[in-house]
XYZ file of C-alpha atoms in Angstrom:
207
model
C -29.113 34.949 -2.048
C -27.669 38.114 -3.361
C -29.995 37.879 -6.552
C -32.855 37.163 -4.325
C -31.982 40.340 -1.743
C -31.386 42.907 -4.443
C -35.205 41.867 -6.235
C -36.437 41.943 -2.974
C -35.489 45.866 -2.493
C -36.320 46.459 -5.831
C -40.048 45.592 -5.317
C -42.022 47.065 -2.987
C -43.954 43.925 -2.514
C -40.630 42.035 -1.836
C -39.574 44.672 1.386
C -41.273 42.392 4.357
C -38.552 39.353 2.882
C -35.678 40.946 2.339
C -34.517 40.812 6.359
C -34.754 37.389 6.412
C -32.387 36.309 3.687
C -29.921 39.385 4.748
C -29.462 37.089 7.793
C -29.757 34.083 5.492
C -26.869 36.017 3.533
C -24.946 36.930 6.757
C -25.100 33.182 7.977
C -23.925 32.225 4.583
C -20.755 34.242 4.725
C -20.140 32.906 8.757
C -20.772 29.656 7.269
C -17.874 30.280 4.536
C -15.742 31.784 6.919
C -15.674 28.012 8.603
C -14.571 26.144 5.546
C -11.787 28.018 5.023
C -10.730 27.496 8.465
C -11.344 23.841 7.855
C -9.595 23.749 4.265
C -6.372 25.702 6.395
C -6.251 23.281 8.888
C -6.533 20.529 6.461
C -3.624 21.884 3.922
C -1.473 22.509 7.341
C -2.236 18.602 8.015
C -1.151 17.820 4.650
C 1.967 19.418 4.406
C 3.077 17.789 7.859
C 2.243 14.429 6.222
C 4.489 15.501 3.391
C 7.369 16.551 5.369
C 7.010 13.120 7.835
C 6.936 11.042 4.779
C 10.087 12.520 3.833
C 11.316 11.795 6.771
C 10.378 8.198 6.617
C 12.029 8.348 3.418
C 15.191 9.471 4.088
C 15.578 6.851 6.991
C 14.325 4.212 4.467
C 17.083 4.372 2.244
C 19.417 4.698 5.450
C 18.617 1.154 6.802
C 18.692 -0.138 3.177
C 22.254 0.812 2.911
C 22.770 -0.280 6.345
C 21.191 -3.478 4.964
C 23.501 -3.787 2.238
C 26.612 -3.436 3.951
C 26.393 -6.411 6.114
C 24.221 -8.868 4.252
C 22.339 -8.994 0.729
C 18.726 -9.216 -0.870
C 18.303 -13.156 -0.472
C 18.774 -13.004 3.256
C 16.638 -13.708 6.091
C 17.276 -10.118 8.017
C 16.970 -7.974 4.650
C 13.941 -9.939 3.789
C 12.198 -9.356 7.280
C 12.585 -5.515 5.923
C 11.752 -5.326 2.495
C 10.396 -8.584 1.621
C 9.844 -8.979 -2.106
C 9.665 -5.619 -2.664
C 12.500 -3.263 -3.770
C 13.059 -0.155 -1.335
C 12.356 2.011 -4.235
C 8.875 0.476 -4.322
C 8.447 1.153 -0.474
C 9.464 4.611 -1.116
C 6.837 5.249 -3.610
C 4.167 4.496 -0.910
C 2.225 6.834 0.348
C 2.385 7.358 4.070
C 0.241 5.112 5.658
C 1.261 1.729 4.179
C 4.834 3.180 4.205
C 4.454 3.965 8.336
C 2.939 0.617 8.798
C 5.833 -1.206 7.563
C 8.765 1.099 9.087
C 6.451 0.532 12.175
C 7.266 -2.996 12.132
C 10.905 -2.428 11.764
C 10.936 -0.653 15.030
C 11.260 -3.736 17.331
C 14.362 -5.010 15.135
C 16.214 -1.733 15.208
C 15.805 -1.412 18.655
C 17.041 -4.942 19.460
C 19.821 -5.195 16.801
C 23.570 -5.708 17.544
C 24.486 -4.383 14.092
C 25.758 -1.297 14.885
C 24.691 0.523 11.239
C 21.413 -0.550 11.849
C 21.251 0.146 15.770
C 22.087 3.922 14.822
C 18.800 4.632 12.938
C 16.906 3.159 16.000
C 16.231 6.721 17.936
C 15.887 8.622 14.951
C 13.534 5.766 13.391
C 11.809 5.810 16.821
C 10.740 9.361 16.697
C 9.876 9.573 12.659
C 7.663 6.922 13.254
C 6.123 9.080 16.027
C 5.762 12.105 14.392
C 4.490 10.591 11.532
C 1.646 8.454 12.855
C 0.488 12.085 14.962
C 0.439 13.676 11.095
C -1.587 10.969 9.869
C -3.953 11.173 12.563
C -3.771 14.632 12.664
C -5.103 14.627 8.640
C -7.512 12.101 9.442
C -9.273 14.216 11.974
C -9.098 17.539 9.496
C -10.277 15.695 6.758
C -13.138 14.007 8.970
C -14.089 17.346 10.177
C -14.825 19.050 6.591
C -16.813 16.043 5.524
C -18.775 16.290 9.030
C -19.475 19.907 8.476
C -20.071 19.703 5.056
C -22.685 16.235 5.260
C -23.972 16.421 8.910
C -22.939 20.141 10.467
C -23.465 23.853 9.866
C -22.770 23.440 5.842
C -25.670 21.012 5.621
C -27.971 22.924 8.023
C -27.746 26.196 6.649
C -28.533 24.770 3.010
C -31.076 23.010 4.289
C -32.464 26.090 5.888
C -32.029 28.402 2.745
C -34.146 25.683 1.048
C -36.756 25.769 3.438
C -36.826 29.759 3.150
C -36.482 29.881 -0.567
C -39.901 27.538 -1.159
C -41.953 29.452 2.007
C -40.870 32.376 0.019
C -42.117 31.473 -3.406
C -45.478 30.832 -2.282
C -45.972 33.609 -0.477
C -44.648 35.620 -3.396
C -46.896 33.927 -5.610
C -50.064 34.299 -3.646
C -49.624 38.066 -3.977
C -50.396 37.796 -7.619
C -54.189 36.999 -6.508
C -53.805 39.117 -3.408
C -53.259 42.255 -4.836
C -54.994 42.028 -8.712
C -54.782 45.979 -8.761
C -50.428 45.716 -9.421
C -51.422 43.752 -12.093
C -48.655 41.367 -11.472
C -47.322 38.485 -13.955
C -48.045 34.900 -13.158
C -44.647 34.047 -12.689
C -44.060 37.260 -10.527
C -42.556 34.758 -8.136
C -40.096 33.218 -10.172
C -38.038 37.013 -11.006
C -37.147 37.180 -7.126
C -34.921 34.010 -7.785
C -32.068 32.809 -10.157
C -33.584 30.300 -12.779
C -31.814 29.001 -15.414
C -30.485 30.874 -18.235
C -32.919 30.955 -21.224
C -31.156 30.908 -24.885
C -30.763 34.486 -25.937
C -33.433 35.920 -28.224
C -32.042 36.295 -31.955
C -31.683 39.264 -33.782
C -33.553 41.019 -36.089
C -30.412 39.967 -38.276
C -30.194 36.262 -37.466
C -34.104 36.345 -37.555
């Protein structure tokens, strides 16, 4: 757009375009403006996932311990936590499989008569909490860049620049037959908008 505006000006046959792609240009930096509000919110989302997953972590390896000190890997109760899995393979999950399964070990904390294990209950209680609002709170950032990227203002302004580039382009072209006095190139139209780069011309010396 900035190519376009400044060829625009520099051709007196380009002045009656130039306001429309200023506001093209002005939309364009609104439009920016928006992702990086979007992007913030997401990397704020992301960090609070990060910090909850800690969180998780940390009160992982508590009940594990607590785990250990009353019973061992083969049993029934440390098997209704871990399973199969070791809890350094739970810890290497990423937070939504890892909140899932803490998730489930709610109910057992909470109902437990093993004091070690009955201590994590609150604090498990309000990880879990705080984690699933991260998570959703990610879920929703991330949904709203691809929405305004595929579907919103991202998507309707490109479309729109589009629209105005082609329009443009004909009705630059058509001057060429419009006004034979300027004496204009045939692709007079083409200079008023980036193109691909064309190999550089040799020199006398390569020539």
């Amino acid at each position: 757009l900035s190519f376009t505006i400044a060829q625009l000006k520099a051709h007196p046959l380009g002045a009656p375009y130039v306001k429309e792609f200023e506001d093209l240009h002005a939309a364009t930096i609104k439009t920016l403006m928006r992702q990086l509000e979007l992007v913030a919110v997401q990397a704020t989302a992301k960090a609070k996932v990060q910090l909850s997953d800690d969180a998780l972590t940390q009160l992982l390896e508590l009940i594990n311990l607590a785990l250990a000190s009353v019973t061992d890997r083969s049993s029934p109760l440390y098997q209704r936590f871990f399973g199969s899995q070791r809890p350094s393979e739970v810890k290497r999950l990423i937070l939504g499989p890892k909140l899932e399964l803490m998730q489930d070990w709610l109910p057992i904390v909470k109902g437990t008569t093993i004091p070690e294990l009955a201590a994590q209950a609150t604090p498990l209680e309000t990880a879990v909490k705080v984690a699933d609002g991260a998570a959703e709170a990610l879920h929703t950032a991330e949904q709203q860049l691809i929405d305004w990227s595929n579907i919103g203002a991202y998507k309707e302004l490109i479309d729109k620049v589009n629209g105005t580039r082609k329009a443009t382009h004909g009705k630059l072209a058509e001057l060429v037959h419009k006004h034979p006095e300027a004496n204009l190139p045939k692709d007079f139209a083409e200079r008023f908008f980036v193109q691909q780069q064309r190999p550089t011309a040799p020199t006398r010396k390569e020539l």
